[in-house]
Amino acid sequence: MGYTLCVLGCGTMGVAILSGVLASLDAQISTPSSQPKWESHTPGTVTPRVIDDESLPSRFLACVSREETAKKLRSAFFAAGSLGNSVEVLAGQNVKAVQEANVVILCSKPQLAHTILSEPGMKEALDGKLLISILAGVTISQLTAWVLPTTRVIRAMPNTPCKIREGMTVVSTMPPSETLELERSIILNIFSSIGRCRFLDEKHFDACTALSGSGPAFACIFLEAMADGGVMMGLPRAEALELAAQTLQGTARMTLQAGAHPAQLKDAVTTPGGCTIAGLLALEDGRVRSTIARAIQVATERASELGQQAKK
């Protein structure tokens, strides 16, 4: 049978992850997929496994600090569908939940990580288990110092679009172990249910924070500017925003699903003497390309500084 999944600090991101896993499993039960794993994403991904696969969860524990929050979560999960009402929401019982779990996702605020992992009995409860942290700025070396050596610690960094199962999650590479393949499958099944998932060395996490973590904000600036241009030329605001949003979404999907390079897509709509090349030259005059790239650079440098502050 499957394992028990516990979400510690089940706030916005914790709920998004758990909801994605439940939706994926629910869809799998009703319409089993024959497609390969997360490569064929859109939107979310139904992992092609049977329900009793040991790499899929069969019991769900969500931990919060207050009973008031727990009541709200129970209502939200109960309304989420057939599997949602099976989620056990616990208030102020972190250690008890971890004792009963096989895989633990730490979703609290970064500044609360040490407090949670230092609760009496928590180290022992995590003994021999997989701990996945999604906390920004909290490194693996910090986390491993707060748990027993037998606890396998992994970092994951999902972004906000995971709330609609269109996220991008980066997971730290896993050290060799006897359970490596199973744990890799567990991680892929969790995070590919809320979008796409890739493994990268932890040294790349600051750049990933800037690109996929802060990236939605940068994309919104470009999206809003496109819509503003449409309004400037007489389009109603709602329609201009819809045209801009769908255009960006469709272009992104062509890159992800067809494997087309952005330069190819650009050239395909750029005819000699046409309106596209005129607009592209205006963008180049405004140094849009270098400005966006520099934004990623500056955000990466800032993410690195935040990480250093978290170590103090």
PDB file of C-alpha atoms in Angstrom:
ATOM      1  CA  MET A   1       0.000   0.000   0.000  1.00  0.00           C
ATOM      2  CA  GLY A   2       0.977   3.662  -0.244  1.00  0.00           C
ATOM      3  CA  TYR A   3       2.728   5.758   2.360  1.00  0.00           C
ATOM      4  CA  THR A   4       1.516   8.413   4.821  1.00  0.00           C
ATOM      5  CA  LEU A   5       2.210  12.013   3.782  1.00  0.00           C
ATOM      6  CA  CYS A   6       2.405  14.742   6.422  1.00  0.00           C
ATOM      7  CA  VAL A   7       2.419  18.483   5.668  1.00  0.00           C
ATOM      8  CA  LEU A   8       3.852  20.558   8.516  1.00  0.00           C
ATOM      9  CA  GLY A   9       2.709  24.174   8.546  1.00  0.00           C
ATOM     10  CA  CYS A  10      -0.076  23.600   6.031  1.00  0.00           C
ATOM     11  CA  GLY A  11      -0.577  27.171   4.852  1.00  0.00           C
ATOM     12  CA  THR A  12      -1.162  28.448   1.330  1.00  0.00           C
ATOM     13  CA  MET A  13       1.634  26.473  -0.340  1.00  0.00           C
ATOM     14  CA  GLY A  14       0.992  23.383   1.764  1.00  0.00           C
ATOM     15  CA  VAL A  15      -2.665  23.391   0.781  1.00  0.00           C
ATOM     16  CA  ALA A  16      -1.718  23.889  -2.879  1.00  0.00           C
ATOM     17  CA  ILE A  17       0.652  20.911  -2.829  1.00  0.00           C
ATOM     18  CA  LEU A  18      -1.748  18.647  -0.973  1.00  0.00           C
ATOM     19  CA  SER A  19      -4.672  19.678  -3.184  1.00  0.00           C
ATOM     20  CA  GLY A  20      -2.624  18.948  -6.299  1.00  0.00           C
ATOM     21  CA  VAL A  21      -1.692  15.478  -5.063  1.00  0.00           C
ATOM     22  CA  LEU A  22      -5.322  14.733  -4.184  1.00  0.00           C
ATOM     23  CA  ALA A  23      -6.596  16.012  -7.539  1.00  0.00           C
ATOM     24  CA  SER A  24      -4.034  13.930  -9.390  1.00  0.00           C
ATOM     25  CA  LEU A  25      -4.957  10.779  -7.487  1.00  0.00           C
ATOM     26  CA  ASP A  26      -8.666  11.486  -7.886  1.00  0.00           C
ATOM     27  CA  ALA A  27      -8.288  11.927 -11.645  1.00  0.00           C
ATOM     28  CA  GLN A  28      -6.165   8.801 -11.828  1.00  0.00           C
ATOM     29  CA  ILE A  29      -8.859   6.716 -10.188  1.00  0.00           C
ATOM     30  CA  SER A  30     -11.581   7.957 -12.551  1.00  0.00           C
ATOM     31  CA  THR A  31      -9.542   8.190 -15.767  1.00  0.00           C
ATOM     32  CA  PRO A  32      -6.223   6.306 -15.571  1.00  0.00           C
ATOM     33  CA  SER A  33      -3.552   7.880 -17.764  1.00  0.00           C
ATOM     34  CA  SER A  34      -1.308   6.007 -20.159  1.00  0.00           C
ATOM     35  CA  GLN A  35       0.944   8.986 -20.860  1.00  0.00           C
ATOM     36  CA  PRO A  36       4.507   9.200 -19.556  1.00  0.00           C
ATOM     37  CA  LYS A  37       5.085  11.037 -16.293  1.00  0.00           C
ATOM     38  CA  TRP A  38       5.479  14.801 -15.915  1.00  0.00           C
ATOM     39  CA  GLU A  39       6.915  15.368 -19.401  1.00  0.00           C
ATOM     40  CA  SER A  40       3.420  15.611 -20.893  1.00  0.00           C
ATOM     41  CA  HIS A  41       2.219  18.230 -18.431  1.00  0.00           C
ATOM     42  CA  THR A  42      -0.890  20.354 -19.031  1.00  0.00           C
ATOM     43  CA  PRO A  43      -2.191  21.345 -16.587  1.00  0.00           C
ATOM     44  CA  GLY A  44      -0.864  19.441 -13.589  1.00  0.00           C
ATOM     45  CA  THR A  45      -0.005  15.861 -14.353  1.00  0.00           C
ATOM     46  CA  VAL A  46      -1.757  12.615 -13.629  1.00  0.00           C
ATOM     47  CA  THR A  47       0.991  10.176 -12.759  1.00  0.00           C
ATOM     48  CA  PRO A  48       0.355   6.801 -14.471  1.00  0.00           C
ATOM     49  CA  ARG A  49       0.515   4.584 -11.399  1.00  0.00           C
ATOM     50  CA  VAL A  50      -1.946   2.295  -9.654  1.00  0.00           C
ATOM     51  CA  ILE A  51      -3.414   3.519  -6.395  1.00  0.00           C
ATOM     52  CA  ASP A  52      -1.575   0.970  -4.227  1.00  0.00           C
ATOM     53  CA  ASP A  53       1.842   1.950  -5.620  1.00  0.00           C
ATOM     54  CA  GLU A  54       4.257   2.451  -2.727  1.00  0.00           C
ATOM     55  CA  SER A  55       5.441   5.719  -4.289  1.00  0.00           C
ATOM     56  CA  LEU A  56       1.946   7.230  -3.951  1.00  0.00           C
ATOM     57  CA  PRO A  57       0.419   8.427  -0.677  1.00  0.00           C
ATOM     58  CA  SER A  58      -2.638   6.670   0.744  1.00  0.00           C
ATOM     59  CA  ARG A  59      -3.019   8.687   3.962  1.00  0.00           C
ATOM     60  CA  PHE A  60      -2.801  12.463   4.377  1.00  0.00           C
ATOM     61  CA  LEU A  61      -2.017  14.506   7.491  1.00  0.00           C
ATOM     62  CA  ALA A  62      -2.129  18.316   7.508  1.00  0.00           C
ATOM     63  CA  CYS A  63      -0.703  20.135  10.541  1.00  0.00           C
ATOM     64  CA  VAL A  64      -1.493  23.682  11.647  1.00  0.00           C
ATOM     65  CA  SER A  65      -0.919  25.560  14.890  1.00  0.00           C
ATOM     66  CA  ARG A  66      -4.465  26.658  15.739  1.00  0.00           C
ATOM     67  CA  GLU A  67      -7.774  24.806  15.966  1.00  0.00           C
ATOM     68  CA  GLU A  68      -9.533  27.689  14.221  1.00  0.00           C
ATOM     69  CA  THR A  69      -7.302  27.211  11.176  1.00  0.00           C
ATOM     70  CA  ALA A  70      -7.821  23.456  11.357  1.00  0.00           C
ATOM     71  CA  LYS A  71     -11.603  23.879  11.131  1.00  0.00           C
ATOM     72  CA  LYS A  72     -11.246  26.028   8.010  1.00  0.00           C
ATOM     73  CA  LEU A  73      -8.934  23.492   6.392  1.00  0.00           C
ATOM     74  CA  ARG A  74     -11.274  20.593   7.166  1.00  0.00           C
ATOM     75  CA  SER A  75     -14.125  22.445   5.476  1.00  0.00           C
ATOM     76  CA  ALA A  76     -11.952  23.302   2.461  1.00  0.00           C
ATOM     77  CA  PHE A  77     -10.709  19.748   1.968  1.00  0.00           C
ATOM     78  CA  PHE A  78     -14.174  18.265   2.553  1.00  0.00           C
ATOM     79  CA  ALA A  79     -15.486  20.389  -0.301  1.00  0.00           C
ATOM     80  CA  ALA A  80     -12.563  19.432  -2.556  1.00  0.00           C
ATOM     81  CA  GLY A  81     -13.846  16.032  -3.646  1.00  0.00           C
ATOM     82  CA  SER A  82     -13.860  12.369  -2.771  1.00  0.00           C
ATOM     83  CA  LEU A  83     -10.270  12.181  -1.536  1.00  0.00           C
ATOM     84  CA  GLY A  84     -10.305  15.612   0.090  1.00  0.00           C
ATOM     85  CA  ASN A  85     -12.488  14.496   2.970  1.00  0.00           C
ATOM     86  CA  SER A  86      -9.912  11.831   3.849  1.00  0.00           C
ATOM     87  CA  VAL A  87      -7.342  14.467   4.895  1.00  0.00           C
ATOM     88  CA  GLU A  88      -6.731  14.424   8.639  1.00  0.00           C
ATOM     89  CA  VAL A  89      -6.173  17.988   9.876  1.00  0.00           C
ATOM     90  CA  LEU A  90      -4.364  18.271  13.216  1.00  0.00           C
ATOM     91  CA  ALA A  91      -3.837  21.391  15.353  1.00  0.00           C
ATOM     92  CA  GLY A  92      -0.785  21.631  17.602  1.00  0.00           C
ATOM     93  CA  GLN A  93       0.145  17.970  17.107  1.00  0.00           C
ATOM     94  CA  ASN A  94       3.231  18.155  14.908  1.00  0.00           C
ATOM     95  CA  VAL A  95       5.205  15.411  16.647  1.00  0.00           C
ATOM     96  CA  LYS A  96       2.255  12.997  16.726  1.00  0.00           C
ATOM     97  CA  ALA A  97       1.628  13.504  13.003  1.00  0.00           C
ATOM     98  CA  VAL A  98       5.287  13.047  12.067  1.00  0.00           C
ATOM     99  CA  GLN A  99       5.461   9.863  14.136  1.00  0.00           C
ATOM    100  CA  GLU A 100       2.677   8.400  11.994  1.00  0.00           C
ATOM    101  CA  ALA A 101       4.080   9.640   8.671  1.00  0.00           C
ATOM    102  CA  ASN A 102       6.630   8.247   6.210  1.00  0.00           C
ATOM    103  CA  VAL A 103       7.237  11.447   4.227  1.00  0.00           C
ATOM    104  CA  VAL A 104       7.106  14.946   5.731  1.00  0.00           C
ATOM    105  CA  ILE A 105       6.851  18.231   3.811  1.00  0.00           C
ATOM    106  CA  LEU A 106       7.914  21.281   5.820  1.00  0.00           C
ATOM    107  CA  CYS A 107       5.857  24.262   4.600  1.00  0.00           C
ATOM    108  CA  SER A 108       6.045  26.661   7.535  1.00  0.00           C
ATOM    109  CA  LYS A 109       7.461  30.187   7.481  1.00  0.00           C
ATOM    110  CA  PRO A 110      11.288  30.001   7.276  1.00  0.00           C
ATOM    111  CA  GLN A 111      11.745  31.675  10.660  1.00  0.00           C
ATOM    112  CA  LEU A 112       9.643  28.947  12.328  1.00  0.00           C
ATOM    113  CA  ALA A 113      11.642  26.021  10.940  1.00  0.00           C
ATOM    114  CA  HIS A 114      14.043  25.701  13.867  1.00  0.00           C
ATOM    115  CA  THR A 115      11.215  26.001  16.404  1.00  0.00           C
ATOM    116  CA  ILE A 116       9.211  23.236  14.738  1.00  0.00           C
ATOM    117  CA  LEU A 117      12.149  20.885  14.249  1.00  0.00           C
ATOM    118  CA  SER A 118      13.288  21.484  17.840  1.00  0.00           C
ATOM    119  CA  GLU A 119      10.004  20.416  19.430  1.00  0.00           C
ATOM    120  CA  PRO A 120      10.550  17.670  22.037  1.00  0.00           C
ATOM    121  CA  GLY A 121      10.410  14.308  20.285  1.00  0.00           C
ATOM    122  CA  MET A 122      10.579  15.744  16.746  1.00  0.00           C
ATOM    123  CA  LYS A 123      14.099  14.494  15.997  1.00  0.00           C
ATOM    124  CA  GLU A 124      13.111  10.985  17.022  1.00  0.00           C
ATOM    125  CA  ALA A 125       9.851  11.191  15.081  1.00  0.00           C
ATOM    126  CA  LEU A 126      11.808  12.074  11.909  1.00  0.00           C
ATOM    127  CA  ASP A 127      14.298   9.246  12.398  1.00  0.00           C
ATOM    128  CA  GLY A 128      14.810   7.388   9.104  1.00  0.00           C
ATOM    129  CA  LYS A 129      12.201   9.434   7.238  1.00  0.00           C
ATOM    130  CA  LEU A 130      12.223  11.702   4.192  1.00  0.00           C
ATOM    131  CA  LEU A 131      11.963  15.406   5.059  1.00  0.00           C
ATOM    132  CA  ILE A 132      11.190  17.752   2.158  1.00  0.00           C
ATOM    133  CA  SER A 133      11.586  21.460   2.903  1.00  0.00           C
ATOM    134  CA  ILE A 134      10.080  24.165   0.683  1.00  0.00           C
ATOM    135  CA  LEU A 135      11.424  26.970   2.879  1.00  0.00           C
ATOM    136  CA  ALA A 136      13.154  29.800   1.040  1.00  0.00           C
ATOM    137  CA  GLY A 137      16.655  30.603   2.262  1.00  0.00           C
ATOM    138  CA  VAL A 138      16.931  27.640   4.654  1.00  0.00           C
ATOM    139  CA  THR A 139      19.733  25.404   3.397  1.00  0.00           C
ATOM    140  CA  ILE A 140      20.153  21.658   3.596  1.00  0.00           C
ATOM    141  CA  SER A 141      23.136  22.096   5.915  1.00  0.00           C
ATOM    142  CA  GLN A 142      20.960  24.092   8.327  1.00  0.00           C
ATOM    143  CA  LEU A 143      18.168  21.529   8.219  1.00  0.00           C
ATOM    144  CA  THR A 144      20.463  18.542   8.706  1.00  0.00           C
ATOM    145  CA  ALA A 145      21.916  20.221  11.802  1.00  0.00           C
ATOM    146  CA  TRP A 146      18.438  20.227  13.363  1.00  0.00           C
ATOM    147  CA  VAL A 147      17.599  16.548  12.722  1.00  0.00           C
ATOM    148  CA  LEU A 148      19.216  13.161  13.238  1.00  0.00           C
ATOM    149  CA  PRO A 149      21.761  11.914  10.664  1.00  0.00           C
ATOM    150  CA  THR A 150      19.300   9.185   9.665  1.00  0.00           C
ATOM    151  CA  THR A 151      16.746  11.733   8.407  1.00  0.00           C
ATOM    152  CA  ARG A 152      17.037  12.245   4.648  1.00  0.00           C
ATOM    153  CA  VAL A 153      16.695  15.971   3.936  1.00  0.00           C
ATOM    154  CA  ILE A 154      15.712  17.386   0.542  1.00  0.00           C
ATOM    155  CA  ARG A 155      14.940  20.959  -0.538  1.00  0.00           C
ATOM    156  CA  ALA A 156      12.186  21.764  -3.008  1.00  0.00           C
ATOM    157  CA  MET A 157      11.175  25.151  -4.375  1.00  0.00           C
ATOM    158  CA  PRO A 158       7.727  25.393  -5.967  1.00  0.00           C
ATOM    159  CA  ASN A 159       6.401  28.723  -7.239  1.00  0.00           C
ATOM    160  CA  THR A 160       3.008  30.395  -6.876  1.00  0.00           C
ATOM    161  CA  PRO A 161       1.407  29.000 -10.083  1.00  0.00           C
ATOM    162  CA  CYS A 162       1.367  25.633  -8.316  1.00  0.00           C
ATOM    163  CA  LYS A 163      -1.884  26.929  -6.801  1.00  0.00           C
ATOM    164  CA  ILE A 164      -3.529  26.235 -10.169  1.00  0.00           C
ATOM    165  CA  ARG A 165      -1.357  23.150 -10.884  1.00  0.00           C
ATOM    166  CA  GLU A 166       0.809  25.098 -13.341  1.00  0.00           C
ATOM    167  CA  GLY A 167       3.835  25.418 -11.096  1.00  0.00           C
ATOM    168  CA  MET A 168       7.557  24.902 -11.600  1.00  0.00           C
ATOM    169  CA  THR A 169       9.326  23.066  -8.797  1.00  0.00           C
ATOM    170  CA  VAL A 170      13.070  22.656  -8.452  1.00  0.00           C
ATOM    171  CA  VAL A 171      14.270  19.859  -6.162  1.00  0.00           C
ATOM    172  CA  SER A 172      17.790  19.445  -4.814  1.00  0.00           C
ATOM    173  CA  THR A 173      19.701  16.427  -6.110  1.00  0.00           C
ATOM    174  CA  MET A 174      19.501  13.409  -3.845  1.00  0.00           C
ATOM    175  CA  PRO A 175      22.503  11.631  -2.313  1.00  0.00           C
ATOM    176  CA  PRO A 176      22.964   7.947  -3.193  1.00  0.00           C
ATOM    177  CA  SER A 177      21.045   5.534  -0.975  1.00  0.00           C
ATOM    178  CA  GLU A 178      19.290   2.181  -1.096  1.00  0.00           C
ATOM    179  CA  THR A 179      15.946   3.952  -1.308  1.00  0.00           C
ATOM    180  CA  LEU A 180      16.991   6.530  -3.914  1.00  0.00           C
ATOM    181  CA  GLU A 181      14.733   5.358  -6.748  1.00  0.00           C
ATOM    182  CA  LEU A 182      11.659   5.056  -4.547  1.00  0.00           C
ATOM    183  CA  GLU A 183      12.204   8.466  -2.945  1.00  0.00           C
ATOM    184  CA  ARG A 184      12.851  10.047  -6.329  1.00  0.00           C
ATOM    185  CA  SER A 185       9.532   8.632  -7.555  1.00  0.00           C
ATOM    186  CA  ILE A 186       7.779   9.896  -4.420  1.00  0.00           C
ATOM    187  CA  ILE A 187       9.118  13.424  -4.968  1.00  0.00           C
ATOM    188  CA  LEU A 188       8.258  13.439  -8.675  1.00  0.00           C
ATOM    189  CA  ASN A 189       4.750  12.188  -7.973  1.00  0.00           C
ATOM    190  CA  ILE A 190       4.175  14.929  -5.394  1.00  0.00           C
ATOM    191  CA  PHE A 191       5.496  17.914  -7.307  1.00  0.00           C
ATOM    192  CA  SER A 192       4.551  16.909 -10.835  1.00  0.00           C
ATOM    193  CA  SER A 193       0.948  16.870  -9.609  1.00  0.00           C
ATOM    194  CA  ILE A 194       1.169  20.668  -9.303  1.00  0.00           C
ATOM    195  CA  GLY A 195       3.096  21.375 -12.506  1.00  0.00           C
ATOM    196  CA  ARG A 196       6.621  20.537 -13.674  1.00  0.00           C
ATOM    197  CA  CYS A 197       9.517  19.270 -11.614  1.00  0.00           C
ATOM    198  CA  ARG A 198      13.288  19.249 -12.133  1.00  0.00           C
ATOM    199  CA  PHE A 199      16.249  18.111 -10.032  1.00  0.00           C
ATOM    200  CA  LEU A 200      19.176  20.547  -9.697  1.00  0.00           C
ATOM    201  CA  ASP A 201      22.121  20.972  -7.338  1.00  0.00           C
ATOM    202  CA  GLU A 202      21.367  23.196  -4.370  1.00  0.00           C
ATOM    203  CA  LYS A 203      23.986  25.688  -5.565  1.00  0.00           C
ATOM    204  CA  HIS A 204      21.544  26.713  -8.317  1.00  0.00           C
ATOM    205  CA  PHE A 205      18.667  27.499  -5.948  1.00  0.00           C
ATOM    206  CA  ASP A 206      19.334  31.256  -5.764  1.00  0.00           C
ATOM    207  CA  ALA A 207      19.103  31.517  -9.557  1.00  0.00           C
ATOM    208  CA  CYS A 208      15.991  29.329  -9.535  1.00  0.00           C
ATOM    209  CA  THR A 209      14.474  31.572  -6.868  1.00  0.00           C
ATOM    210  CA  ALA A 210      14.965  34.541  -9.186  1.00  0.00           C
ATOM    211  CA  LEU A 211      13.843  32.815 -12.385  1.00  0.00           C
ATOM    212  CA  SER A 212      10.855  30.716 -11.346  1.00  0.00           C
ATOM    213  CA  GLY A 213      10.157  32.106  -7.869  1.00  0.00           C
ATOM    214  CA  SER A 214      10.263  35.820  -8.715  1.00  0.00           C
ATOM    215  CA  GLY A 215       9.594  35.163 -12.403  1.00  0.00           C
ATOM    216  CA  PRO A 216       5.789  35.347 -12.160  1.00  0.00           C
ATOM    217  CA  ALA A 217       6.121  38.960 -10.974  1.00  0.00           C
ATOM    218  CA  PHE A 218       8.389  39.807 -13.908  1.00  0.00           C
ATOM    219  CA  ALA A 219       6.008  38.072 -16.319  1.00  0.00           C
ATOM    220  CA  CYS A 220       3.122  40.117 -14.891  1.00  0.00           C
ATOM    221  CA  ILE A 221       4.965  43.342 -15.685  1.00  0.00           C
ATOM    222  CA  PHE A 222       5.332  42.253 -19.316  1.00  0.00           C
ATOM    223  CA  LEU A 223       1.750  40.990 -19.423  1.00  0.00           C
ATOM    224  CA  GLU A 224       0.387  44.245 -18.010  1.00  0.00           C
ATOM    225  CA  ALA A 225       2.495  46.292 -20.431  1.00  0.00           C
ATOM    226  CA  MET A 226       1.150  44.321 -23.407  1.00  0.00           C
ATOM    227  CA  ALA A 227      -2.408  44.892 -22.232  1.00  0.00           C
ATOM    228  CA  ASP A 228      -1.703  48.599 -21.702  1.00  0.00           C
ATOM    229  CA  GLY A 229      -0.478  48.807 -25.287  1.00  0.00           C
ATOM    230  CA  GLY A 230      -3.725  47.257 -26.485  1.00  0.00           C
ATOM    231  CA  VAL A 231      -5.741  49.770 -24.448  1.00  0.00           C
ATOM    232  CA  MET A 232      -3.629  52.591 -25.885  1.00  0.00           C
ATOM    233  CA  MET A 233      -4.668  51.467 -29.344  1.00  0.00           C
ATOM    234  CA  GLY A 234      -8.369  51.350 -28.489  1.00  0.00           C
ATOM    235  CA  LEU A 235      -9.021  47.848 -27.160  1.00  0.00           C
ATOM    236  CA  PRO A 236     -11.287  47.470 -24.108  1.00  0.00           C
ATOM    237  CA  ARG A 237      -9.240  46.678 -20.974  1.00  0.00           C
ATOM    238  CA  ALA A 238     -10.745  43.225 -20.326  1.00  0.00           C
ATOM    239  CA  GLU A 239     -10.254  42.054 -23.900  1.00  0.00           C
ATOM    240  CA  ALA A 240      -6.729  43.481 -24.079  1.00  0.00           C
ATOM    241  CA  LEU A 241      -5.756  41.594 -20.922  1.00  0.00           C
ATOM    242  CA  GLU A 242      -7.327  38.366 -22.197  1.00  0.00           C
ATOM    243  CA  LEU A 243      -5.515  38.617 -25.540  1.00  0.00           C
ATOM    244  CA  ALA A 244      -2.186  39.322 -23.836  1.00  0.00           C
ATOM    245  CA  ALA A 245      -2.545  36.547 -21.229  1.00  0.00           C
ATOM    246  CA  GLN A 246      -3.611  33.887 -23.705  1.00  0.00           C
ATOM    247  CA  THR A 247      -0.832  34.936 -26.097  1.00  0.00           C
ATOM    248  CA  LEU A 248       1.819  34.496 -23.415  1.00  0.00           C
ATOM    249  CA  GLN A 249       0.305  31.202 -22.246  1.00  0.00           C
ATOM    250  CA  GLY A 250       0.096  29.790 -25.756  1.00  0.00           C
ATOM    251  CA  THR A 251       3.643  30.834 -26.595  1.00  0.00           C
ATOM    252  CA  ALA A 252       4.977  29.262 -23.406  1.00  0.00           C
ATOM    253  CA  ARG A 253       3.168  26.012 -24.185  1.00  0.00           C
ATOM    254  CA  MET A 254       4.681  25.927 -27.677  1.00  0.00           C
ATOM    255  CA  THR A 255       8.131  26.145 -26.105  1.00  0.00           C
ATOM    256  CA  LEU A 256       7.418  23.482 -23.464  1.00  0.00           C
ATOM    257  CA  GLN A 257       5.387  20.991 -25.477  1.00  0.00           C
ATOM    258  CA  ALA A 258       6.848  21.364 -28.957  1.00  0.00           C
ATOM    259  CA  GLY A 259      10.387  22.020 -27.768  1.00  0.00           C
ATOM    260  CA  ALA A 260      10.611  25.078 -29.996  1.00  0.00           C
ATOM    261  CA  HIS A 261      13.291  27.638 -29.185  1.00  0.00           C
ATOM    262  CA  PRO A 262      11.895  31.132 -28.505  1.00  0.00           C
ATOM    263  CA  ALA A 263      13.994  32.495 -31.381  1.00  0.00           C
ATOM    264  CA  GLN A 264      12.283  30.062 -33.766  1.00  0.00           C
ATOM    265  CA  LEU A 265       8.847  31.148 -32.600  1.00  0.00           C
ATOM    266  CA  LYS A 266       9.851  34.794 -32.941  1.00  0.00           C
ATOM    267  CA  ASP A 267      11.214  34.358 -36.453  1.00  0.00           C
ATOM    268  CA  ALA A 268       8.114  32.429 -37.531  1.00  0.00           C
ATOM    269  CA  VAL A 269       5.921  35.509 -37.065  1.00  0.00           C
ATOM    270  CA  THR A 270       8.463  38.101 -38.222  1.00  0.00           C
ATOM    271  CA  THR A 271       7.924  38.825 -41.908  1.00  0.00           C
ATOM    272  CA  PRO A 272      10.084  41.261 -43.903  1.00  0.00           C
ATOM    273  CA  GLY A 273       8.892  44.821 -43.486  1.00  0.00           C
ATOM    274  CA  GLY A 274       6.011  43.734 -41.275  1.00  0.00           C
ATOM    275  CA  CYS A 275       4.518  44.993 -38.036  1.00  0.00           C
ATOM    276  CA  THR A 276       6.282  42.391 -35.860  1.00  0.00           C
ATOM    277  CA  ILE A 277       9.804  43.438 -36.831  1.00  0.00           C
ATOM    278  CA  ALA A 278       8.839  47.065 -36.246  1.00  0.00           C
ATOM    279  CA  GLY A 279       7.679  46.210 -32.743  1.00  0.00           C
ATOM    280  CA  LEU A 280      10.748  44.066 -32.049  1.00  0.00           C
ATOM    281  CA  LEU A 281      13.059  46.943 -32.979  1.00  0.00           C
ATOM    282  CA  ALA A 282      11.164  49.179 -30.549  1.00  0.00           C
ATOM    283  CA  LEU A 283      11.758  46.585 -27.816  1.00  0.00           C
ATOM    284  CA  GLU A 284      15.446  46.438 -28.667  1.00  0.00           C
ATOM    285  CA  ASP A 285      15.634  50.246 -28.574  1.00  0.00           C
ATOM    286  CA  GLY A 286      14.269  50.040 -25.018  1.00  0.00           C
ATOM    287  CA  ARG A 287      16.850  47.405 -24.078  1.00  0.00           C
ATOM    288  CA  VAL A 288      14.032  45.091 -22.925  1.00  0.00           C
ATOM    289  CA  ARG A 289      16.069  41.940 -23.468  1.00  0.00           C
ATOM    290  CA  SER A 290      19.035  43.045 -21.328  1.00  0.00           C
ATOM    291  CA  THR A 291      16.765  44.651 -18.717  1.00  0.00           C
ATOM    292  CA  ILE A 292      14.891  41.385 -18.146  1.00  0.00           C
ATOM    293  CA  ALA A 293      18.111  39.381 -17.981  1.00  0.00           C
ATOM    294  CA  ARG A 294      19.570  41.895 -15.524  1.00  0.00           C
ATOM    295  CA  ALA A 295      16.437  41.570 -13.384  1.00  0.00           C
ATOM    296  CA  ILE A 296      17.161  37.850 -13.025  1.00  0.00           C
ATOM    297  CA  GLN A 297      20.780  38.626 -12.162  1.00  0.00           C
ATOM    298  CA  VAL A 298      19.877  41.195  -9.486  1.00  0.00           C
ATOM    299  CA  ALA A 299      17.167  38.976  -8.003  1.00  0.00           C
ATOM    300  CA  THR A 300      19.629  36.061  -7.832  1.00  0.00           C
ATOM    301  CA  GLU A 301      22.162  38.200  -5.992  1.00  0.00           C
ATOM    302  CA  ARG A 302      19.489  39.339  -3.558  1.00  0.00           C
ATOM    303  CA  ALA A 303      18.343  35.754  -2.983  1.00  0.00           C
ATOM    304  CA  SER A 304      21.914  34.851  -2.116  1.00  0.00           C
ATOM    305  CA  GLU A 305      22.034  37.673   0.442  1.00  0.00           C
ATOM    306  CA  LEU A 306      18.781  36.497   2.026  1.00  0.00           C
ATOM    307  CA  GLY A 307      20.226  33.017   2.315  1.00  0.00           C
ATOM    308  CA  GLN A 308      23.263  34.385   4.149  1.00  0.00           C
ATOM    309  CA  GLN A 309      20.982  36.274   6.549  1.00  0.00           C
ATOM    310  CA  ALA A 310      19.048  33.079   7.264  1.00  0.00           C
ATOM    311  CA  LYS A 311      22.270  31.353   8.335  1.00  0.00           C
ATOM    312  CA  LYS A 312      22.989  33.965  11.018  1.00  0.00           C
TER     313      LYS A 312
END
